[in-house]
mmCIF file of C-alpha atoms and ligand atoms in Angstrom:
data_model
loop_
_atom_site.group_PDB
_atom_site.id
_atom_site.type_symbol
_atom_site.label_atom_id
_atom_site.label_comp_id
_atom_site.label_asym_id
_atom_site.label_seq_id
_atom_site.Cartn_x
_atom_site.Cartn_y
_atom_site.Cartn_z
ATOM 1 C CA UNK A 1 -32.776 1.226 23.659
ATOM 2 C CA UNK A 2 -29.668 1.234 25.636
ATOM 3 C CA UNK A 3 -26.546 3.256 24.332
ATOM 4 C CA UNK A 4 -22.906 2.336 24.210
ATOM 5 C CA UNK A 5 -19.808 3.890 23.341
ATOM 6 C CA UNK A 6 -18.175 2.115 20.123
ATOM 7 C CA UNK A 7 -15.540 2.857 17.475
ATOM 8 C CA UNK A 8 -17.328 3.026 13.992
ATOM 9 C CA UNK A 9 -15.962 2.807 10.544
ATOM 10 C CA UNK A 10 -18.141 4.915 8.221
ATOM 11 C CA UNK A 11 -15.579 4.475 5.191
ATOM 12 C CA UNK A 12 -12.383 2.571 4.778
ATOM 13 C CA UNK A 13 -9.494 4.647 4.778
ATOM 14 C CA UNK A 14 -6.061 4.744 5.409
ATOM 15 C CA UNK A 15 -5.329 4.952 9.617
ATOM 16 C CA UNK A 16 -3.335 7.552 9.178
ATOM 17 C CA UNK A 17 -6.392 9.436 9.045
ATOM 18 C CA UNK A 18 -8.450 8.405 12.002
ATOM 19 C CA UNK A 19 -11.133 6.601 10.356
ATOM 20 C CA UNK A 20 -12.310 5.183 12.890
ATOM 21 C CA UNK A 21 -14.829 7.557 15.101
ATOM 22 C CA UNK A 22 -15.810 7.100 19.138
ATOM 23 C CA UNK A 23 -19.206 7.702 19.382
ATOM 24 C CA UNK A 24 -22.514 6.716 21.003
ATOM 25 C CA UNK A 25 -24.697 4.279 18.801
ATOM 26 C CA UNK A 26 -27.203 1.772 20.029
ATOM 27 C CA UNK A 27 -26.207 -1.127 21.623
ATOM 28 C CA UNK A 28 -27.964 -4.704 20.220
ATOM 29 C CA UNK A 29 -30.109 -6.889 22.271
ATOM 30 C CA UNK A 30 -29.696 -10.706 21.800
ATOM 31 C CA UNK A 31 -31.833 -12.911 19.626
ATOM 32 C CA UNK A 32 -33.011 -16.285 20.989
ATOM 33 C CA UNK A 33 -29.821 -17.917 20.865
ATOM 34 C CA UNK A 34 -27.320 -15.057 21.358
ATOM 35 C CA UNK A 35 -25.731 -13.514 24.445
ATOM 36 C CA UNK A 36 -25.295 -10.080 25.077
ATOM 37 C CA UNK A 37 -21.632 -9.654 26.507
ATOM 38 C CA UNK A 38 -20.366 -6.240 28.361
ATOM 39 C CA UNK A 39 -16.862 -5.944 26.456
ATOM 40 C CA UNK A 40 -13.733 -5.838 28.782
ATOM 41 C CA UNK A 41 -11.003 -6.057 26.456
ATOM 42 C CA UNK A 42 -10.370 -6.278 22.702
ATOM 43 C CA UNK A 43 -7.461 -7.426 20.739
ATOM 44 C CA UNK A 44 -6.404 -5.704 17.968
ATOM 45 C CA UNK A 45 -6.079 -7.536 14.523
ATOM 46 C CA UNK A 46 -4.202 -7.147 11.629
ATOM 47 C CA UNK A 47 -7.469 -8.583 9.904
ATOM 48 C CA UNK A 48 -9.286 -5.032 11.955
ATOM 49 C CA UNK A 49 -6.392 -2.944 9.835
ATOM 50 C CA UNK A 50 -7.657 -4.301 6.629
ATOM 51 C CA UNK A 51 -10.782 -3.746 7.138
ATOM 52 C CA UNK A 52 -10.241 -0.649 8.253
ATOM 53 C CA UNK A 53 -8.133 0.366 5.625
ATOM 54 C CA UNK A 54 -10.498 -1.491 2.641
ATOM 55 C CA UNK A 55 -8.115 -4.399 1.784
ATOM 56 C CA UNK A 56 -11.505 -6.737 2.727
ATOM 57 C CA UNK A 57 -14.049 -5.451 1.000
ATOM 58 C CA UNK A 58 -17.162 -3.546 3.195
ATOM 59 C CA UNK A 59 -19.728 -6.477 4.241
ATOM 60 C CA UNK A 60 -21.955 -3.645 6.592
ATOM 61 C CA UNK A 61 -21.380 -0.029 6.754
ATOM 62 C CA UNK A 62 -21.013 1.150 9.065
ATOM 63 C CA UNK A 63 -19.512 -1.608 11.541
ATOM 64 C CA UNK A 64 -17.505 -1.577 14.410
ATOM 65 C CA UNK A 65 -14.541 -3.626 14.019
ATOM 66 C CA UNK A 66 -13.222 -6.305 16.742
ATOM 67 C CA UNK A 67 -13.070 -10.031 17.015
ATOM 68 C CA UNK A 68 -10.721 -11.119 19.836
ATOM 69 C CA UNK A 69 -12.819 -9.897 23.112
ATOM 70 C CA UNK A 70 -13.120 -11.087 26.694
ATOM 71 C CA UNK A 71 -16.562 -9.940 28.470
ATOM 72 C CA UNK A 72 -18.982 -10.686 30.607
ATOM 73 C CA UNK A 73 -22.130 -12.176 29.881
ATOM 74 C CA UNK A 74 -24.650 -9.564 30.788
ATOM 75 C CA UNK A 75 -27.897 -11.124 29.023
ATOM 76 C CA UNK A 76 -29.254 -14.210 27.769
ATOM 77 C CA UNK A 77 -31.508 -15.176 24.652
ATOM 78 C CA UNK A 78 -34.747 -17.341 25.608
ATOM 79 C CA UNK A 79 -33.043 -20.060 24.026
ATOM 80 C CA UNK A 80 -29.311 -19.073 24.828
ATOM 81 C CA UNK A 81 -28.595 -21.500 27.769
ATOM 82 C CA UNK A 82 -25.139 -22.647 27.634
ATOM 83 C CA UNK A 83 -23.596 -19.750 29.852
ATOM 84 C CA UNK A 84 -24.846 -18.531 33.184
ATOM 85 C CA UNK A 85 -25.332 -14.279 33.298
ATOM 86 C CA UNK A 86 -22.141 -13.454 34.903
ATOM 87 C CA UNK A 87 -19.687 -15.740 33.146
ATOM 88 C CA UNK A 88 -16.636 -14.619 31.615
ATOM 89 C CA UNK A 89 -16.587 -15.581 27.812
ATOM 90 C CA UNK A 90 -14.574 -14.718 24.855
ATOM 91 C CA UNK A 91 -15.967 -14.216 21.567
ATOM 92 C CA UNK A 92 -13.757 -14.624 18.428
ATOM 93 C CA UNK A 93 -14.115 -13.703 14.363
ATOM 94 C CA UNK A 94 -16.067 -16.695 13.155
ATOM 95 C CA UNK A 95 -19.542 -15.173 14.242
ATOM 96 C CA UNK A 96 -21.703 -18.607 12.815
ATOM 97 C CA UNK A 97 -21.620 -20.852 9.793
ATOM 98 C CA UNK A 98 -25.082 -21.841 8.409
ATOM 99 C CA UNK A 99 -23.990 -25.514 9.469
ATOM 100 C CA UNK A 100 -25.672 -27.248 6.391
ATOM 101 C CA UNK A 101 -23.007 -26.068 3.198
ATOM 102 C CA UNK A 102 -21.331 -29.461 2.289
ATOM 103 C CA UNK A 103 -17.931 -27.859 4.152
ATOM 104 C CA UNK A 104 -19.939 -27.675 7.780
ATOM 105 C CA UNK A 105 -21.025 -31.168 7.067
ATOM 106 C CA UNK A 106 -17.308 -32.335 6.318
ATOM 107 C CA UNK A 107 -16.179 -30.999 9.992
ATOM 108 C CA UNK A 108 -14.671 -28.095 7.906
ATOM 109 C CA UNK A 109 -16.838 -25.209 8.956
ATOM 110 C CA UNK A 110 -13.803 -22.498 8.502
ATOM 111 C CA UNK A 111 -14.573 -22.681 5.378
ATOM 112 C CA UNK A 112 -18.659 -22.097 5.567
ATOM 113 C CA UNK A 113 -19.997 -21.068 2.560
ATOM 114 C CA UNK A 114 -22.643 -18.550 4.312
ATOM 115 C CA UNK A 115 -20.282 -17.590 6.975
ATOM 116 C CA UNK A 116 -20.623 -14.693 9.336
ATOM 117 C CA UNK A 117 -17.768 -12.757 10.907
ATOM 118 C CA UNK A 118 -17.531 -10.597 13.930
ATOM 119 C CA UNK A 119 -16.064 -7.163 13.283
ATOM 120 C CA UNK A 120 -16.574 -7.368 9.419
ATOM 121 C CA UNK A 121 -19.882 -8.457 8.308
ATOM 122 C CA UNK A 122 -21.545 -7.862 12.067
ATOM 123 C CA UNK A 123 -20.590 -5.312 14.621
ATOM 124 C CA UNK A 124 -17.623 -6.386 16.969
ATOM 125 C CA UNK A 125 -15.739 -5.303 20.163
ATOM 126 C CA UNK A 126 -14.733 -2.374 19.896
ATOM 127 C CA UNK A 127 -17.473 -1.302 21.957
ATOM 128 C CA UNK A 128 -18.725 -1.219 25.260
ATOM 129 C CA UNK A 129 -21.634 -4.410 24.185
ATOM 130 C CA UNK A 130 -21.595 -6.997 21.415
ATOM 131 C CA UNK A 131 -23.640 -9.764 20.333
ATOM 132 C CA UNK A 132 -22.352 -13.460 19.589
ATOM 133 C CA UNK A 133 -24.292 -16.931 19.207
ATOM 134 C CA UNK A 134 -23.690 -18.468 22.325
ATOM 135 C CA UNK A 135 -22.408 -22.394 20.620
ATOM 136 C CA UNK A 136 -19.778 -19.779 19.089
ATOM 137 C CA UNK A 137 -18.099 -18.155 22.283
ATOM 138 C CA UNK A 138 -15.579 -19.524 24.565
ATOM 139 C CA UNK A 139 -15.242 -20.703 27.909
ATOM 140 C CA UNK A 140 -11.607 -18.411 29.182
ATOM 141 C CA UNK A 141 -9.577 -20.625 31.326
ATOM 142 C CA UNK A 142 -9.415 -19.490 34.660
ATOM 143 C CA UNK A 143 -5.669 -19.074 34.430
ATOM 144 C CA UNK A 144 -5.555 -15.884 31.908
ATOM 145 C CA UNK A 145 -6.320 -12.173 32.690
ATOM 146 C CA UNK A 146 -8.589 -10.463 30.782
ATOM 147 C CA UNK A 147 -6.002 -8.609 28.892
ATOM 148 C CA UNK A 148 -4.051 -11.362 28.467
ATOM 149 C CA UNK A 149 -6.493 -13.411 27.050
ATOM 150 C CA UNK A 150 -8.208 -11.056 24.409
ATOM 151 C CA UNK A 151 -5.041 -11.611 22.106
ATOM 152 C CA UNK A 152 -5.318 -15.845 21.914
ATOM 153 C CA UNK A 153 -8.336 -15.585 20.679
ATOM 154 C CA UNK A 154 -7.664 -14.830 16.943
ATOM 155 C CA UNK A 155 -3.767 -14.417 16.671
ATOM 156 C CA UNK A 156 -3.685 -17.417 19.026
ATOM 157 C CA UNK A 157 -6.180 -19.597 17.375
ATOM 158 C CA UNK A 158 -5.210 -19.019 13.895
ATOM 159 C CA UNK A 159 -1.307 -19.220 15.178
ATOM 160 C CA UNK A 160 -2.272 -22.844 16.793
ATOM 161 C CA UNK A 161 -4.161 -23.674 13.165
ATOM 162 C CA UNK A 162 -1.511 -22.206 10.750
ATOM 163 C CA UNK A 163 1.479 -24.896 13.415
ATOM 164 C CA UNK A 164 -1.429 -27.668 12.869
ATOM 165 C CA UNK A 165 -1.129 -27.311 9.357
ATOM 166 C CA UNK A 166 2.578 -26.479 8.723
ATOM 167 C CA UNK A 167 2.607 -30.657 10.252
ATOM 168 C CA UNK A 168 5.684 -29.681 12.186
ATOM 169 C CA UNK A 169 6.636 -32.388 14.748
ATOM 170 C CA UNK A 170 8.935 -32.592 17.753
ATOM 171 C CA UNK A 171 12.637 -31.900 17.107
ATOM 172 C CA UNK A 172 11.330 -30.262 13.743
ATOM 173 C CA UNK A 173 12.725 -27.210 12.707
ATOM 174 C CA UNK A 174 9.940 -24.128 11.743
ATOM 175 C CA UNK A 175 10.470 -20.459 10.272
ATOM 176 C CA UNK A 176 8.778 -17.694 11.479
ATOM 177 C CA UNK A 177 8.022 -14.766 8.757
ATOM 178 C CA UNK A 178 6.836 -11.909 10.770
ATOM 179 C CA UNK A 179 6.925 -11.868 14.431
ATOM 180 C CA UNK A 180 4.176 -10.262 15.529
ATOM 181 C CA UNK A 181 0.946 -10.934 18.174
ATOM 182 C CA UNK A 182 0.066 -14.564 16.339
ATOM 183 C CA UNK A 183 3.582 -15.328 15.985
ATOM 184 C CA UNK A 184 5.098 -14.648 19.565
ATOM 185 C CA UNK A 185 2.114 -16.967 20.746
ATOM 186 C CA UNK A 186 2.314 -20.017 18.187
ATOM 187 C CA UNK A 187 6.144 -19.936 19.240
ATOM 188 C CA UNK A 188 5.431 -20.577 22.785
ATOM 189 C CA UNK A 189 3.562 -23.481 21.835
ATOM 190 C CA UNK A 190 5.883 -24.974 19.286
ATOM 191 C CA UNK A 191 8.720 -24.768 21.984
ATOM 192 C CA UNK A 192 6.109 -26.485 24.278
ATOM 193 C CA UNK A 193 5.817 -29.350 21.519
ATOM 194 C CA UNK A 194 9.897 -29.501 21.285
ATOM 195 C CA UNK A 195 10.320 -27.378 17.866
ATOM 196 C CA UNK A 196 13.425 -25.253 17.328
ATOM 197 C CA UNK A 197 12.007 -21.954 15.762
ATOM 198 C CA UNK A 198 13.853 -19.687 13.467
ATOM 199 C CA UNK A 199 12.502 -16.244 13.336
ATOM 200 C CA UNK A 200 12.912 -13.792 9.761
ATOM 201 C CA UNK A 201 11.471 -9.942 10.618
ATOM 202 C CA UNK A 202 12.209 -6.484 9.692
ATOM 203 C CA UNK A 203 12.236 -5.231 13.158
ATOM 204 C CA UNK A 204 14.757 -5.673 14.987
ATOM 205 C CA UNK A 205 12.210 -5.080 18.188
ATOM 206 C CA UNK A 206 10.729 -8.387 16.713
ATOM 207 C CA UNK A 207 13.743 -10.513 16.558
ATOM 208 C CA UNK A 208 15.094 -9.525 19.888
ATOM 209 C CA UNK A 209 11.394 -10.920 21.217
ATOM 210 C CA UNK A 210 11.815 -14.166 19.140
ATOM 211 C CA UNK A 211 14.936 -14.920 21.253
ATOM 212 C CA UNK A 212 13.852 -14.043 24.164
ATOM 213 C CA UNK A 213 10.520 -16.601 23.562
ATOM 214 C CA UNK A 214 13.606 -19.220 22.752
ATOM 215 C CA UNK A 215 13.902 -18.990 19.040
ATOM 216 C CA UNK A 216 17.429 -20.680 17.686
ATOM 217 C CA UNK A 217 18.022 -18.046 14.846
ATOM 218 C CA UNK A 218 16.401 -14.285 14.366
ATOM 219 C CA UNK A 219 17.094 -12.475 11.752
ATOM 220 C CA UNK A 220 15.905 -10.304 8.780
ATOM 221 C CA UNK A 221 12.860 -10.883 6.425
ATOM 222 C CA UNK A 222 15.447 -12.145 3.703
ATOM 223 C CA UNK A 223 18.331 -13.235 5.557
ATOM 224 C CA UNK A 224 18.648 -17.006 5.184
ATOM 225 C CA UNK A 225 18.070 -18.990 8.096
ATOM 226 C CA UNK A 226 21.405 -21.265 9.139
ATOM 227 C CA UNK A 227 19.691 -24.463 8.933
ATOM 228 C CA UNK A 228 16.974 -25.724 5.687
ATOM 229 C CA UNK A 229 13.777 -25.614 7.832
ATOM 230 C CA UNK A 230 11.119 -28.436 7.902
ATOM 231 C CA UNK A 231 8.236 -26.207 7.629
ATOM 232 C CA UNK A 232 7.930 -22.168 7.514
ATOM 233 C CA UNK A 233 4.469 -19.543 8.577
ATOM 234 C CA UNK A 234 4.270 -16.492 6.823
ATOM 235 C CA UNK A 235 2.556 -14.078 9.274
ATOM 236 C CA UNK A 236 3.461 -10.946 7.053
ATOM 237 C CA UNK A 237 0.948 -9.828 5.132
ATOM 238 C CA UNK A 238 3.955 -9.295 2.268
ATOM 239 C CA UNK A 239 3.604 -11.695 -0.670
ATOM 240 C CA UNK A 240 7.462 -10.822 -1.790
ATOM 241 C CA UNK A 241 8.190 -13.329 1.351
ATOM 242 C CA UNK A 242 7.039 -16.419 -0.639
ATOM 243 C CA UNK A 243 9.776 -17.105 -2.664
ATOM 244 C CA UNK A 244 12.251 -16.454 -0.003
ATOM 245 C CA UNK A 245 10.170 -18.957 2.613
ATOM 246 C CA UNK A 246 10.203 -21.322 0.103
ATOM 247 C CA UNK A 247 14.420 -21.288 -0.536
ATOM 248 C CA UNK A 248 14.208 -21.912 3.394
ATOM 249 C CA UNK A 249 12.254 -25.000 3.081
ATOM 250 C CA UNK A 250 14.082 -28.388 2.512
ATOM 251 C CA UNK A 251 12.801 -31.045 0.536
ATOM 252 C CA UNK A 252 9.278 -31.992 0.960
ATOM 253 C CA UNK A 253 8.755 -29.197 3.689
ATOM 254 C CA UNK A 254 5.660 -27.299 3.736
ATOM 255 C CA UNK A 255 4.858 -23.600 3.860
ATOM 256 C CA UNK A 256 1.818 -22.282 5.459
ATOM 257 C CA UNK A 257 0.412 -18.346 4.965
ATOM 258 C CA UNK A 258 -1.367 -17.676 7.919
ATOM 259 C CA UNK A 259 -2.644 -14.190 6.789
ATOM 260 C CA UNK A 260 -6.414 -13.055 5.121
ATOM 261 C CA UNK A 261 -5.142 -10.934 3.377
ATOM 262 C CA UNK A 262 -1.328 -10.776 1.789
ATOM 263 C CA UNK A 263 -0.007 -8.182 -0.977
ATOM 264 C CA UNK A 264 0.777 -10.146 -4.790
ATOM 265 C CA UNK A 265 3.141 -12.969 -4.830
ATOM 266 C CA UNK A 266 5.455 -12.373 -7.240
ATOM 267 C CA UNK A 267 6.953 -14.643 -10.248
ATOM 268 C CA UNK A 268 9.623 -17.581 -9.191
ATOM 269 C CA UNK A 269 11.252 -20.202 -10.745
ATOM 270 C CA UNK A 270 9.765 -23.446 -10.015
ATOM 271 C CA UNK A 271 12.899 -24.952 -8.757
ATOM 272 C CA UNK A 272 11.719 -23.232 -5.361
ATOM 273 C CA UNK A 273 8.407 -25.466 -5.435
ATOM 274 C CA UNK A 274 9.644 -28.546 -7.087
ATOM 275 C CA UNK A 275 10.467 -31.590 -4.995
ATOM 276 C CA UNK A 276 7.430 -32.138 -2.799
ATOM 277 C CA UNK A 277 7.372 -29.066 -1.369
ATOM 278 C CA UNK A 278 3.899 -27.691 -0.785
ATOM 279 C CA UNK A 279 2.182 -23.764 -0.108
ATOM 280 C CA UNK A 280 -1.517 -23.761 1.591
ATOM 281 C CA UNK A 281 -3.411 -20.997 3.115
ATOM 282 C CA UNK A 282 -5.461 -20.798 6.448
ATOM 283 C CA UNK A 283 -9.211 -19.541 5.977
ATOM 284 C CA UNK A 284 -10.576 -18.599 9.578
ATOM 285 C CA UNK A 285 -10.757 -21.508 12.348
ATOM 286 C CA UNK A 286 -13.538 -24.294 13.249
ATOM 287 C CA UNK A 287 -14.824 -23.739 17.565
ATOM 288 C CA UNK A 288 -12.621 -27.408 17.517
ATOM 289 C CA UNK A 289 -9.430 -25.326 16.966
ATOM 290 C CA UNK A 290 -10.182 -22.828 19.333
ATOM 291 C CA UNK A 291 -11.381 -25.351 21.784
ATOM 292 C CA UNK A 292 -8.262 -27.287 21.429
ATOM 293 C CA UNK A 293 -5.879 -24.184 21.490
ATOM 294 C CA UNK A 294 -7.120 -22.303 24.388
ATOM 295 C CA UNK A 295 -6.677 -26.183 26.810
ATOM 296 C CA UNK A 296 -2.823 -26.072 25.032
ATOM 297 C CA UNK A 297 -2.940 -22.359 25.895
ATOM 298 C CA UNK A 298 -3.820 -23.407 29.953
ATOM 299 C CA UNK A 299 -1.246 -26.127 29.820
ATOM 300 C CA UNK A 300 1.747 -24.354 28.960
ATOM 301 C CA UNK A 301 0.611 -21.884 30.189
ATOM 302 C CA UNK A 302 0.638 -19.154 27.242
ATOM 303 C CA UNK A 303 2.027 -15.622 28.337
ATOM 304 C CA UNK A 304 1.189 -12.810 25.965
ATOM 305 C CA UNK A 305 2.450 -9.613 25.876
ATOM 306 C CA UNK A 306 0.334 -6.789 25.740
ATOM 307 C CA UNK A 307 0.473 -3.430 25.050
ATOM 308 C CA UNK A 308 -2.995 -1.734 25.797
ATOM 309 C CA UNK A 309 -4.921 1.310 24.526
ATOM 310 C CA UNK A 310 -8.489 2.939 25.737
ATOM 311 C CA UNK A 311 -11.270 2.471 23.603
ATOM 312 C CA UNK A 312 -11.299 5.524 21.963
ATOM 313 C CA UNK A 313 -7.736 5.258 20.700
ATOM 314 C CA UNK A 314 -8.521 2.584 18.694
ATOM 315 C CA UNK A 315 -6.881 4.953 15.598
ATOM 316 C CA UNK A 316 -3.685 4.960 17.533
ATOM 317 C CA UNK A 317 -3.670 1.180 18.161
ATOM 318 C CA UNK A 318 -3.847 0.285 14.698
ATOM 319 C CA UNK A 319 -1.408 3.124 13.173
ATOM 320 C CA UNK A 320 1.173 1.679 15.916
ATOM 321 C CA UNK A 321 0.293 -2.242 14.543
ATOM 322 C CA UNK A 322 0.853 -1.311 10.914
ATOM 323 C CA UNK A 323 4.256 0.158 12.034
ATOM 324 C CA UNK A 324 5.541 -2.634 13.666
ATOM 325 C CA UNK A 325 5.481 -0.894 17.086
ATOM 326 C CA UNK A 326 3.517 -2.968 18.954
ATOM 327 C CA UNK A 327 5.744 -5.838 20.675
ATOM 328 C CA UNK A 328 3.204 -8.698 21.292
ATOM 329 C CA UNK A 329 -0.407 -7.823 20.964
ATOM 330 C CA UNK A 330 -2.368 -4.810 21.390
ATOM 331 C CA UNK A 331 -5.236 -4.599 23.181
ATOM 332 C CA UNK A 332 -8.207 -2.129 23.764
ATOM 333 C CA UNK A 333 -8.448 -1.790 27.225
ATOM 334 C CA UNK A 334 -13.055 -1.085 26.847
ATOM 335 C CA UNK A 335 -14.130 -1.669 30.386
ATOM 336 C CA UNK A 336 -12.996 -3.804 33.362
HETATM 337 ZN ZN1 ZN B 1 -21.464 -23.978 6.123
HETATM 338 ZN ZN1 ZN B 2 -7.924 -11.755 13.726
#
């Protein structure tokens, strides 16, 4: 069996202490209908940081974390025959769904009751090889570089499904909690659909980025935005934002928490909720949103921002994410 070089977490544990460890393990081989892909780049996730860290609990131990990753097909499956060898792909967290739960058969497969995830309950990319079902990988516009591609695919797709669902419209106004890789892509997007965004963040890195991507207002997590906003995104994993999203919102407006994971949401009065106003989540993404995003993402066309990191400072990526140092998306830089 071939070898690779991969980033493994044995144990969740803070990233302060490095748990994440570069060394050699095996690499897979494909089943029938999965590819085996020769990992360029991989974006890092705030979804990798709580795994990492044990916010999601373990699904395999250990794993190698990493869903957002641009490759190359290197091998087929006997029955794998949508992709030629040799054809750049990206591969993103929803692994497979079993396809037969009654949410696959509503066209709602994000939220699969038997559904698999790359990085968390099956090895992802950070590593030099990974595995994915081939009708779950991506076609990568020509358009994008490698680098600058490995960040759509989660903070991009989930952005694009967390604007779908906020059911802002052109010459709507949107908030912005957080401003990090998902956020300084959906924005480029809702400018592209005519949507004034206003952007609330701690870091004042963050809000000088939000008005450079042509947000109207930046300012802190809890500063009130000068306008009552149609519909508001809370990227921060920080469930004290809620209530203060929700003063933003006018009546009837909708607010959307784009995160998989987000600290307690504290107490508030209901006068915050009451006329019409709504709170949903976003589980994951069906292949149609990530189909759908990554033909927006060619259109406009998307620029990320990227900061990049070798492999084997995966540690270092992460510690700099949770820390709000990264401005845009960080990347692992595997192979190219
Ligand atoms: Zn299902
Ligand atoms: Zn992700």
């Amino acid at each position: 069996m071939a070898s690779m070089k991969a980033c493994l977490l044995v144990r969740p544990a803070p990233v302060e202490t490095q748990p994440l460890q570069y060394t050699e393990v095996t690499a897979h081989q494909p089943d029938s209908h999965q590819v085996l892909v020769r990992v360029r780049y991989c974006g890092v996730c705030r979804t990798d940081l709580h795994v990492v860290e044990g916010e999601l609990p373990p699904k395999k131990s250990p794993v190698i974390p990493g869903h957002q990753i641009v490759g190359i097909i290197e091998k087929t499956g006997s029955n794998a025959t949508r992709f030629l060898v040799g054809s750049r792909v990206g591969i993103a967290w929803l692994h497979k769904t079993d396809g037969t739960c009654p949410y696959c058969r509503m066209g709602a497969e994000n939220l699969c009751d038997h559904p698999e995830f790359t990085g968390y309950t099956l090895d992802g990319g950070y590593a030099e090889y990974v595995v994915a079902q081939e009708q779950f990988v991506y076609a990568i516009p020509e358009k994008f570089l490698d680098e600058q591609a490995a960040p759509l695919l989660c903070a991009g797709i989930i952005g694009f499904r967390s604007l779908r669902l906020s059911g802002i419209k052109s010459g709507g106004r949107l908030g912005f909690y957080g401003f990090g890789a998902a956020a300084h892509v959906a924005i480029q997007v809702a400018r592209h659909w005519g949507v004034d965004v206003y952007a609330a963040t701690r870091d004042a890195r963050h809000q000088r980025l939000a008005m450079e991507l042509g947000a109207k207002w930046a300012g802190g997590t809890f500063a009130e935005p000068p306008v009552k906003l149609d519909a508001a995104i809370v990227f921060a994993p920080a469930g004290e934002i809620v209530p203060a999203a929700l003063k933003a919102l006018r009546k009837g407006g909708a607010l959307v928490l784009g995160g998989i994971h987000m600290s307690a949401i504290p107490s508030f009065d209901y006068e915050l909720l009451y006329q019409e106003r709504t709170i949903k989540s976003v589980a994951n993404n069906t292949r149609q949103d990530g189909e759908d995003f990554l033909r927006v993402a060619a259109e406009i066309p998307i620029k990320t921002r990227v900061q990049l990191y070798p492999l084997a400072e995966a540690n270092k990526a992460l510690n700099a994410l949770k820390n709000d140092a990264i401005e845009g998306a960080a990347v692992l830089q595997v192979s190219s």
